[in-house]
JSON list of N, CA and C and ligand atoms in Angstrom, two decimals:
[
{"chain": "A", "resi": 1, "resn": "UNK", "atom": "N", "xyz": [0.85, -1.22, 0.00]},
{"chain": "A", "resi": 1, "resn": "UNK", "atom": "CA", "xyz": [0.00, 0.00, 0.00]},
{"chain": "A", "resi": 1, "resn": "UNK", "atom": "C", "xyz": [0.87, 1.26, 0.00]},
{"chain": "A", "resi": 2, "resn": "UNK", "atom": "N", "xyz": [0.89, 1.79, -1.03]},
{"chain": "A", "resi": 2, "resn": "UNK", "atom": "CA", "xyz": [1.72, 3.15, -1.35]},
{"chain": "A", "resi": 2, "resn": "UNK", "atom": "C", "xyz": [1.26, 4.44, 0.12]},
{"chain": "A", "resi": 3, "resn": "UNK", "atom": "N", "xyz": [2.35, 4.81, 1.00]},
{"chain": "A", "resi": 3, "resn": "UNK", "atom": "CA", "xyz": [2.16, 6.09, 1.79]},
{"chain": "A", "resi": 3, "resn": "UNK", "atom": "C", "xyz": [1.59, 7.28, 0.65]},
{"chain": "A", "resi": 4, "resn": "UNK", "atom": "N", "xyz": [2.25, 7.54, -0.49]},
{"chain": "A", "resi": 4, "resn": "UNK", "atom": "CA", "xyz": [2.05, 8.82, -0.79]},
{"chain": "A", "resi": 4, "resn": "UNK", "atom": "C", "xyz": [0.53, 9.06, -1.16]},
{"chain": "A", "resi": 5, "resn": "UNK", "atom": "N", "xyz": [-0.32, 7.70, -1.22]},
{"chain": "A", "resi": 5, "resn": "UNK", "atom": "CA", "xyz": [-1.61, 7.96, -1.93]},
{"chain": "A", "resi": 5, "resn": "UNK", "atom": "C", "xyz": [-2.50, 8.10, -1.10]},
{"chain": "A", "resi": 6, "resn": "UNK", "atom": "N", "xyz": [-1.84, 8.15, 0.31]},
{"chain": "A", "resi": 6, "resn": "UNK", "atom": "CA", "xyz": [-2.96, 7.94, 1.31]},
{"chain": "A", "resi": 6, "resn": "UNK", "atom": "C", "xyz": [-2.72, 10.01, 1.60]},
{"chain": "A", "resi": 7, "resn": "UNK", "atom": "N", "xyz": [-1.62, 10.39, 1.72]},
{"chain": "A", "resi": 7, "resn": "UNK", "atom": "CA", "xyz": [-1.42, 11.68, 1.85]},
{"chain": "A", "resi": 7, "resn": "UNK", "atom": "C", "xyz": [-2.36, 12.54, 0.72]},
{"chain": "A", "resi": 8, "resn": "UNK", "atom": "N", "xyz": [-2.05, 12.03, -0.73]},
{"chain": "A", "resi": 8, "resn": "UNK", "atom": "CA", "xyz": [-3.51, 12.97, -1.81]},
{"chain": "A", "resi": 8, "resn": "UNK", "atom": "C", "xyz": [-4.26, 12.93, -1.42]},
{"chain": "A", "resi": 9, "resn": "UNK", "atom": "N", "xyz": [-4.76, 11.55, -0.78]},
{"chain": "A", "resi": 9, "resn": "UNK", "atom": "CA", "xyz": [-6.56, 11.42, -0.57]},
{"chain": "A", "resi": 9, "resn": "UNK", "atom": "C", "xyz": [-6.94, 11.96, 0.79]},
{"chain": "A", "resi": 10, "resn": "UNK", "atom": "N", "xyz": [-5.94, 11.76, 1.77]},
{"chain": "A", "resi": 10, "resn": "UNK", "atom": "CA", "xyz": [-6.39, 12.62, 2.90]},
{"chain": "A", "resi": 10, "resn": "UNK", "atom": "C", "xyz": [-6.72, 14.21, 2.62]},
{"chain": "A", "resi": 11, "resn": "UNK", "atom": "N", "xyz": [-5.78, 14.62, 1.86]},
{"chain": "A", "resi": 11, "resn": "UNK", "atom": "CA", "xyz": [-5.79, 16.27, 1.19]},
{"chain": "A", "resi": 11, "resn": "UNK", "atom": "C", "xyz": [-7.12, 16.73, 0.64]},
{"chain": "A", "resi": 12, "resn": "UNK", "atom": "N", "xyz": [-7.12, 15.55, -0.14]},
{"chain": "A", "resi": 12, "resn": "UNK", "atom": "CA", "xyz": [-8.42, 15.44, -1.19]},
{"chain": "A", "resi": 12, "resn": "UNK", "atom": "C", "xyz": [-9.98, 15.27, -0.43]},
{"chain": "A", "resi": 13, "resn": "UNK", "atom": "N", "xyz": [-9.50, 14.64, 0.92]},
{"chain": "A", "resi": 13, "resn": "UNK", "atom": "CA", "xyz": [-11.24, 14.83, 1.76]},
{"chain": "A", "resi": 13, "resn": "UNK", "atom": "C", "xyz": [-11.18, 16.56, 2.46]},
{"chain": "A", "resi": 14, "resn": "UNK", "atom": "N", "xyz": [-10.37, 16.56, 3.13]},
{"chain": "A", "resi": 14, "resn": "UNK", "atom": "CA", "xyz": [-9.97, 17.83, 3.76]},
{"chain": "A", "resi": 14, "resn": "UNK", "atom": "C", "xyz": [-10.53, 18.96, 2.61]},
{"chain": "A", "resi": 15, "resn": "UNK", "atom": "N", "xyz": [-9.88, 19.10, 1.67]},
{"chain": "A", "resi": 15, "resn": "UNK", "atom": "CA", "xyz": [-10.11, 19.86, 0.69]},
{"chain": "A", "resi": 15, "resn": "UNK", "atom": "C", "xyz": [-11.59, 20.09, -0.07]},
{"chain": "A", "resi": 16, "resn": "UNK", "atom": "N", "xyz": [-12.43, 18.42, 0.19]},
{"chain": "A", "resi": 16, "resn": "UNK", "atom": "CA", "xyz": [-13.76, 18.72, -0.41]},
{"chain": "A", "resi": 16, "resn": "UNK", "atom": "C", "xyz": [-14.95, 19.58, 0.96]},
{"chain": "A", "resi": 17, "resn": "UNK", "atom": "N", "xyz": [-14.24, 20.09, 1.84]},
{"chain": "A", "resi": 17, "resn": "UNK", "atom": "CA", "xyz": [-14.98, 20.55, 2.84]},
{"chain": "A", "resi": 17, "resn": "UNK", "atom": "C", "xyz": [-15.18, 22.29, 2.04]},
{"chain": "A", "resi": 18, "resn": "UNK", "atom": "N", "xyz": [-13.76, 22.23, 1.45]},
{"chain": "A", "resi": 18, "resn": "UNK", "atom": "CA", "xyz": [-13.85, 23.90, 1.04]},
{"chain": "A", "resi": 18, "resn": "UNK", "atom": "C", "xyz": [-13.78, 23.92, -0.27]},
{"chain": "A", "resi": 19, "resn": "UNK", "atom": "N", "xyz": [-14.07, 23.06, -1.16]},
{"chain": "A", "resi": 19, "resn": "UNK", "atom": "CA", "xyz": [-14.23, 23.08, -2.54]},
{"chain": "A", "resi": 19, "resn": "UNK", "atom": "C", "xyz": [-14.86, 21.79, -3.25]},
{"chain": "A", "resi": 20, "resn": "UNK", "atom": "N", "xyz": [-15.15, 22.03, -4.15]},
{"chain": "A", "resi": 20, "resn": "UNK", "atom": "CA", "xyz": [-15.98, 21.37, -5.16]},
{"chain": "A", "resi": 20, "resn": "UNK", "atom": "C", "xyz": [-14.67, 20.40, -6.09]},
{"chain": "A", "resi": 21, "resn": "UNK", "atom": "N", "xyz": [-15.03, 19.22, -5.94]},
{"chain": "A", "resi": 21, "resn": "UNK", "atom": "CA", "xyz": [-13.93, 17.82, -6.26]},
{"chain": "A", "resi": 21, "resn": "UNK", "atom": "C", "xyz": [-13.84, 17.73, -7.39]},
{"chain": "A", "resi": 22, "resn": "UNK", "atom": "N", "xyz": [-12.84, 17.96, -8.01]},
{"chain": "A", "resi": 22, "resn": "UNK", "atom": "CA", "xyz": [-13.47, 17.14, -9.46]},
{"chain": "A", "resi": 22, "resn": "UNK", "atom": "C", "xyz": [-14.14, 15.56, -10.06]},
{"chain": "A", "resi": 23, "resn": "UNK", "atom": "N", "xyz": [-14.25, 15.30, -10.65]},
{"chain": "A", "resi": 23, "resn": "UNK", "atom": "CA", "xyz": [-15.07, 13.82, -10.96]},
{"chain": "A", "resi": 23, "resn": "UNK", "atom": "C", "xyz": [-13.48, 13.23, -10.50]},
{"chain": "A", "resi": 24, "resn": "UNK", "atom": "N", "xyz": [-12.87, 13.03, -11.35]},
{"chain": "A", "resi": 24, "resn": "UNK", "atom": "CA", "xyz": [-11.50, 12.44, -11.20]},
{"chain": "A", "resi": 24, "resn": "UNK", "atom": "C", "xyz": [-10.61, 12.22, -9.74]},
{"chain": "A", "resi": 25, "resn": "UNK", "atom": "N", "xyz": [-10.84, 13.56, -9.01]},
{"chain": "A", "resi": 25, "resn": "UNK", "atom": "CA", "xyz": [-10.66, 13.34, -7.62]},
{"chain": "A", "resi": 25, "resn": "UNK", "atom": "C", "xyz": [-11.42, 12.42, -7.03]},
{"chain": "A", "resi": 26, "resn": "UNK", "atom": "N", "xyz": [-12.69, 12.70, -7.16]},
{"chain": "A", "resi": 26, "resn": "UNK", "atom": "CA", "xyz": [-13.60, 11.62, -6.35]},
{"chain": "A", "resi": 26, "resn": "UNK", "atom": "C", "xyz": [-13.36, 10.34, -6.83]},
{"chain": "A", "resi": 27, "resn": "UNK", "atom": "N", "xyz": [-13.33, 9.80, -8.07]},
{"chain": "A", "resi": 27, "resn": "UNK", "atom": "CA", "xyz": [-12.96, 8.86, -8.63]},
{"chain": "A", "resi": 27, "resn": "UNK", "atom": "C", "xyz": [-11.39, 7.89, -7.76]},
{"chain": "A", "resi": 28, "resn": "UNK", "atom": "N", "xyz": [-10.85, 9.24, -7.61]},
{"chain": "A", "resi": 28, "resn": "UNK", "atom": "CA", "xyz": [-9.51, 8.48, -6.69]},
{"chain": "A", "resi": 28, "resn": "UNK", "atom": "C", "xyz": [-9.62, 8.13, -5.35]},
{"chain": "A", "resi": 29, "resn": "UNK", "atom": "N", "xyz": [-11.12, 8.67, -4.92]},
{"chain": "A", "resi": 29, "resn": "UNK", "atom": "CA", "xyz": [-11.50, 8.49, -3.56]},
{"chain": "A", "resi": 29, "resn": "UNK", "atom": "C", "xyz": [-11.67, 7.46, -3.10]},
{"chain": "A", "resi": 30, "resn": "UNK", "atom": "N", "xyz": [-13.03, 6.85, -3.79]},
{"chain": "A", "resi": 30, "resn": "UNK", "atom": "CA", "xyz": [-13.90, 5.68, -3.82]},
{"chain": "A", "resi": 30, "resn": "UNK", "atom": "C", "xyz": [-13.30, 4.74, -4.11]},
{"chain": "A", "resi": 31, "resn": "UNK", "atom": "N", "xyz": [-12.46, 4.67, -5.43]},
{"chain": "A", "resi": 31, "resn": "UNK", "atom": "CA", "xyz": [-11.34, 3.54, -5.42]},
{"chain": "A", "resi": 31, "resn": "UNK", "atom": "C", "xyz": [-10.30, 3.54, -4.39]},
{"chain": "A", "resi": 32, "resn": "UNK", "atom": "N", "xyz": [-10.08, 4.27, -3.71]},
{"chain": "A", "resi": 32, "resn": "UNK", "atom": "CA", "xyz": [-9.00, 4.05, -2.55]},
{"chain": "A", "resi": 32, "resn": "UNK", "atom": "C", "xyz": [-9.63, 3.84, -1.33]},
{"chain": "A", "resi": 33, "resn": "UNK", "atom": "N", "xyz": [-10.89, 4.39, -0.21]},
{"chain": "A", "resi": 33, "resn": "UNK", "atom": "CA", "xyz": [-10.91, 4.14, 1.03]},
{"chain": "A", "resi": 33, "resn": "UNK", "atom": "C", "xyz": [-11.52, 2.58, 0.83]},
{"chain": "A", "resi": 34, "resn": "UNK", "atom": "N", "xyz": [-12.23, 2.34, -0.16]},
{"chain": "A", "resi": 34, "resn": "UNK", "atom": "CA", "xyz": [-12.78, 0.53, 0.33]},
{"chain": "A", "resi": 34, "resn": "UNK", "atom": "C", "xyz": [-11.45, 0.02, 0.96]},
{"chain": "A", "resi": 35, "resn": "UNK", "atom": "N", "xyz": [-9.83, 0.23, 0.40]},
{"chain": "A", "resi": 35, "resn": "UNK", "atom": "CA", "xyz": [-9.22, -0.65, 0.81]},
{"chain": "A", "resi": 35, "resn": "UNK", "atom": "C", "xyz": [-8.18, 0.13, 1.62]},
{"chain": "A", "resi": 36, "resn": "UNK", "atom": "N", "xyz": [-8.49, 0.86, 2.34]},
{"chain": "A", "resi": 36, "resn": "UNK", "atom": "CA", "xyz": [-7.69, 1.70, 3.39]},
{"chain": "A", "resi": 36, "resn": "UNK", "atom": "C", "xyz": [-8.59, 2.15, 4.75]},
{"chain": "A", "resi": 37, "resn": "UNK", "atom": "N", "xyz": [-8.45, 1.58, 5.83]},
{"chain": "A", "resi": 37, "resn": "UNK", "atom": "CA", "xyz": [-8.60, 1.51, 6.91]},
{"chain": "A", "resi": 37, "resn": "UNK", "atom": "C", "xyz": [-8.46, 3.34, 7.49]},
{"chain": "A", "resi": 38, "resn": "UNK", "atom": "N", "xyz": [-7.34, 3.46, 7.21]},
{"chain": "A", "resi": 38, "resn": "UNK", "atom": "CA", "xyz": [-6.73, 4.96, 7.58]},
{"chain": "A", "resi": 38, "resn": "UNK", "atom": "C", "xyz": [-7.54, 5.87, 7.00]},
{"chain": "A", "resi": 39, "resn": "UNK", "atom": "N", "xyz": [-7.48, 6.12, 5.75]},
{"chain": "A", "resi": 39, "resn": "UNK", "atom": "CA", "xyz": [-8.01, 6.73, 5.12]},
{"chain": "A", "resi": 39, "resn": "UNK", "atom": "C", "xyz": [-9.84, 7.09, 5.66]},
{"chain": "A", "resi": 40, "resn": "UNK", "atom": "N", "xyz": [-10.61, 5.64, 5.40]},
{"chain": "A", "resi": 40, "resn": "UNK", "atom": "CA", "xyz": [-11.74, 6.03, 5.84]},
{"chain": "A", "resi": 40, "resn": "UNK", "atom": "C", "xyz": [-12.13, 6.61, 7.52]},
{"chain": "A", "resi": 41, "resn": "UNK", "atom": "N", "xyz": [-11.03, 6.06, 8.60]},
{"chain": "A", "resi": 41, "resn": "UNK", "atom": "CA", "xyz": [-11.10, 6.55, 9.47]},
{"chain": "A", "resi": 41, "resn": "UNK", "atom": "C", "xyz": [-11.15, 8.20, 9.94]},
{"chain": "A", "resi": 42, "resn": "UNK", "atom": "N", "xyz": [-9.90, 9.00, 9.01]},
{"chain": "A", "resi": 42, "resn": "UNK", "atom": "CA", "xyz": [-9.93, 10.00, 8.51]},
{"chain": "A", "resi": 42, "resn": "UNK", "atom": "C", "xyz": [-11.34, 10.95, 8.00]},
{"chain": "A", "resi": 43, "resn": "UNK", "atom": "N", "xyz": [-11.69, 10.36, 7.17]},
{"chain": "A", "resi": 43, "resn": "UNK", "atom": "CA", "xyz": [-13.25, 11.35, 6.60]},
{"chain": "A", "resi": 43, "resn": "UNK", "atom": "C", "xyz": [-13.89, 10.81, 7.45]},
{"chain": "A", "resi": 44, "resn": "UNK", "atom": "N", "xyz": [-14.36, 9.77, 8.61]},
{"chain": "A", "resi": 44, "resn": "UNK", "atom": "CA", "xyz": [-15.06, 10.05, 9.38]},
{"chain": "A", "resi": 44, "resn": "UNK", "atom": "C", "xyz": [-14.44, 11.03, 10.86]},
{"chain": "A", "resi": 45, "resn": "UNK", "atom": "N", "xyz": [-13.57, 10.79, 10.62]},
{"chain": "A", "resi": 45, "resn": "UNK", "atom": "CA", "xyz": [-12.93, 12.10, 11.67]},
{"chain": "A", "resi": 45, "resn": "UNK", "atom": "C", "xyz": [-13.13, 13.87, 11.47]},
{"chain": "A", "resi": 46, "resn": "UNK", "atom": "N", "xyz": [-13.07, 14.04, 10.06]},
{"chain": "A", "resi": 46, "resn": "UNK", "atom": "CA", "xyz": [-13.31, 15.28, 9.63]},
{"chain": "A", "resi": 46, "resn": "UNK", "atom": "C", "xyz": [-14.77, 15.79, 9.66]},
{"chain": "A", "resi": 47, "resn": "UNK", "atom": "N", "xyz": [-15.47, 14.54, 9.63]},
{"chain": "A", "resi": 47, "resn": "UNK", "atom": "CA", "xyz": [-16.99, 14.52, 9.33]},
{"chain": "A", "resi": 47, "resn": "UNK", "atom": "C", "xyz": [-17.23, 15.10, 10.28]},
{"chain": "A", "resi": 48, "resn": "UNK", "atom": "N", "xyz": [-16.77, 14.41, 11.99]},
{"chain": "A", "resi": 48, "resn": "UNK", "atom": "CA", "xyz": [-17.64, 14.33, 13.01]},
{"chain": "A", "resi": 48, "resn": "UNK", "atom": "C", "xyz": [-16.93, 16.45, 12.94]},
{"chain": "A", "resi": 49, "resn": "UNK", "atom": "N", "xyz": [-15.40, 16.84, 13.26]},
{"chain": "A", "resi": 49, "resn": "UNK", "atom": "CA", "xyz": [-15.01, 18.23, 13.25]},
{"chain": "A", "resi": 49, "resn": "UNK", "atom": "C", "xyz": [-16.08, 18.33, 12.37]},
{"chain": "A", "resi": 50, "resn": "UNK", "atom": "N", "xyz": [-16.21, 18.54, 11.71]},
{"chain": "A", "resi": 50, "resn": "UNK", "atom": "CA", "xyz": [-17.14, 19.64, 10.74]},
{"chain": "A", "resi": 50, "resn": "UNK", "atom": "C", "xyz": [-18.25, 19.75, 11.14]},
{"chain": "A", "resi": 51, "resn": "UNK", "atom": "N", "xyz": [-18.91, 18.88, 11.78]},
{"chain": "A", "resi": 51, "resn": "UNK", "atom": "CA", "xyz": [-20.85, 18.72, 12.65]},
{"chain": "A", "resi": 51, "resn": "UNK", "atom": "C", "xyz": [-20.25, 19.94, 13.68]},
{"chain": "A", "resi": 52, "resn": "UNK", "atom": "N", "xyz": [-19.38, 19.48, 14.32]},
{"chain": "A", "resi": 52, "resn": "UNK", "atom": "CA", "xyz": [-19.10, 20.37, 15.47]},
{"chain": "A", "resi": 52, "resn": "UNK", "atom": "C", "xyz": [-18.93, 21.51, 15.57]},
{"chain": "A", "resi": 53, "resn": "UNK", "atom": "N", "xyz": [-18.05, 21.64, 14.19]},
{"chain": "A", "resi": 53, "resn": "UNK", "atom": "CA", "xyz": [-18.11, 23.31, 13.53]},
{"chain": "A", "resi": 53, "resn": "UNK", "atom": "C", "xyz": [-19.54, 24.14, 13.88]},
{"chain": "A", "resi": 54, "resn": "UNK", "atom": "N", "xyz": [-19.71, 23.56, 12.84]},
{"chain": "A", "resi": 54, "resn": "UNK", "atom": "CA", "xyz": [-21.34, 23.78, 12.36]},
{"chain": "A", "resi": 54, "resn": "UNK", "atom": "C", "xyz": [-22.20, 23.93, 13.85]},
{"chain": "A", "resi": 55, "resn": "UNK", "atom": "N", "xyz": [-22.48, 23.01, 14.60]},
{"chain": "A", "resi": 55, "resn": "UNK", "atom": "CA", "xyz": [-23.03, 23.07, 15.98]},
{"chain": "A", "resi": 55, "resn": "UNK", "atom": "C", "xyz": [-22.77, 24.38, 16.69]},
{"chain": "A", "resi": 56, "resn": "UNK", "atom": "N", "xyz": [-21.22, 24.65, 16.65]},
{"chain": "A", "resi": 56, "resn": "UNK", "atom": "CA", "xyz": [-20.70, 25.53, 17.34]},
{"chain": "A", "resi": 56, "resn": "UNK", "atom": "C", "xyz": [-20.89, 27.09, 17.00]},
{"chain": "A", "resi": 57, "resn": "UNK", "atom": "N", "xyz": [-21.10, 26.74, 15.09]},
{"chain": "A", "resi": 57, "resn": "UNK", "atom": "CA", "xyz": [-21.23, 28.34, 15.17]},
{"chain": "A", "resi": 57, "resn": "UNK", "atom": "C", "xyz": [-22.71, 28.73, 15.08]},
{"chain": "A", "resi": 58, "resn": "UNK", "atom": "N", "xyz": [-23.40, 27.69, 14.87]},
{"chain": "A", "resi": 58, "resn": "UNK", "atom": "CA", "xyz": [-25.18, 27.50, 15.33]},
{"chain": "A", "resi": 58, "resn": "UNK", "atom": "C", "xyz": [-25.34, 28.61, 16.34]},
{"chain": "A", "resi": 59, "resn": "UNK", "atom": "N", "xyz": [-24.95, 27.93, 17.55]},
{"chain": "A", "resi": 59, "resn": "UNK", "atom": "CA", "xyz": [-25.30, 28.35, 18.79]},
{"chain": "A", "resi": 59, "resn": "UNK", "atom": "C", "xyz": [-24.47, 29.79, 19.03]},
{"chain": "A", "resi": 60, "resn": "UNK", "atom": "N", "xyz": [-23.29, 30.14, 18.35]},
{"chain": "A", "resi": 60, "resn": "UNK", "atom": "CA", "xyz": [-22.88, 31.39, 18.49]},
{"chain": "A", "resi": 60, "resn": "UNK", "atom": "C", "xyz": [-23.55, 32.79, 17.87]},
{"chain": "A", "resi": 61, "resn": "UNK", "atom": "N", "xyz": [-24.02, 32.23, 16.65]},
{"chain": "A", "resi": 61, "resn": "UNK", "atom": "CA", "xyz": [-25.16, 32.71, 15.54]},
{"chain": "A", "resi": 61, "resn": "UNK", "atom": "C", "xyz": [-26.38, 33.12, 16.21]},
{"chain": "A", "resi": 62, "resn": "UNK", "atom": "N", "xyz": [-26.90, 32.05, 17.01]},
{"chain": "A", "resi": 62, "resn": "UNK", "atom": "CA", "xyz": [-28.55, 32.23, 17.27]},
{"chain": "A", "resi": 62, "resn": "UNK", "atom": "C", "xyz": [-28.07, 33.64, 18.69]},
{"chain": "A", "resi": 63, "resn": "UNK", "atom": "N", "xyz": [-27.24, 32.86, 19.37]},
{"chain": "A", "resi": 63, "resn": "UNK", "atom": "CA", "xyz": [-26.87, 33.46, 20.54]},
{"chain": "A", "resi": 63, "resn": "UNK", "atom": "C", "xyz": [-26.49, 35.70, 20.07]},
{"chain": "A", "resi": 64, "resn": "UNK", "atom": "N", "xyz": [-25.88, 35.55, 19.13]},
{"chain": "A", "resi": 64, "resn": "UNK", "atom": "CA", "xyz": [-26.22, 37.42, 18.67]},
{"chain": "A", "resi": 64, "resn": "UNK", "atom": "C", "xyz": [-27.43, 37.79, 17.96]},
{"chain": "A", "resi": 65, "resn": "UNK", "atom": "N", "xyz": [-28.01, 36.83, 17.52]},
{"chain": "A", "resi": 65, "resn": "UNK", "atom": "CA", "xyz": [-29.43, 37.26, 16.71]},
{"chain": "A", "resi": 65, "resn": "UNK", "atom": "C", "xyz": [-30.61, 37.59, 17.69]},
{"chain": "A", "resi": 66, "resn": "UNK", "atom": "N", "xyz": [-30.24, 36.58, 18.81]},
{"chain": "A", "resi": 66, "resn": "UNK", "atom": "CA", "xyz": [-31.08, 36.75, 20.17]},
{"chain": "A", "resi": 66, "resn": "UNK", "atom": "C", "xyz": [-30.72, 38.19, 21.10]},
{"chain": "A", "resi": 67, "resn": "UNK", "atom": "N", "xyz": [-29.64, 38.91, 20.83]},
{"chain": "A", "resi": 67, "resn": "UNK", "atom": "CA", "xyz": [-29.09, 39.60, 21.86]},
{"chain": "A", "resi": 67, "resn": "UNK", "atom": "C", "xyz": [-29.27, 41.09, 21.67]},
{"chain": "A", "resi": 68, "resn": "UNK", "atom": "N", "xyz": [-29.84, 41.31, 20.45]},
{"chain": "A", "resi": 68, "resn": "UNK", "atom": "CA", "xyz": [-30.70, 42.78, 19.56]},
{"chain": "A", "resi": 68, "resn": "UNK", "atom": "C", "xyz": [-31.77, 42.77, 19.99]},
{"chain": "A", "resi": 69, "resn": "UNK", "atom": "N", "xyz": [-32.64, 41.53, 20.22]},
{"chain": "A", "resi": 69, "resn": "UNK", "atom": "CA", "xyz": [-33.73, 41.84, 20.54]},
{"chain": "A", "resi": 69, "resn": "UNK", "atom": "C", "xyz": [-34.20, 42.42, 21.97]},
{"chain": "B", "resi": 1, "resn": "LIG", "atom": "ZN1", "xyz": [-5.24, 5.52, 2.54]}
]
């Protein structure tokens, strides 16, 4: 199992948080986490950060929209 391909594709999930993949990227995706352990562990790691993001700036959001009134 090649190191360097696990480093693109980690880049390559990271990266689809703030941009739009190309077919070809994704294409290198799907063929690579079925057989990488690491890898898929990874996008579910980023997954769960990113809910949390999101959660976090929820409640920071509602919390000044509430504070005009
Ligand atoms: Zn990998």
């Amino acid at each position: 199992m090649p190191m360097g391909k696990c480093k693109n594709i980690t880049r390559l999930l990271s990266d689809a948080l703030d941009r739009s993949l190309s077919t070809g990227e994704w294409v290198a995706i799907r063929l690579h986490l079925p057989t990488c352990s690491g890898c898929r562990n990874y996008r579910k790691q980023i997954r769960l950060l990113r809910e949390a993001a999101h959660t976090m700036s929820g409640i920071s959001m509602s919390d000044t929209a509430g504070s005009d009134d």
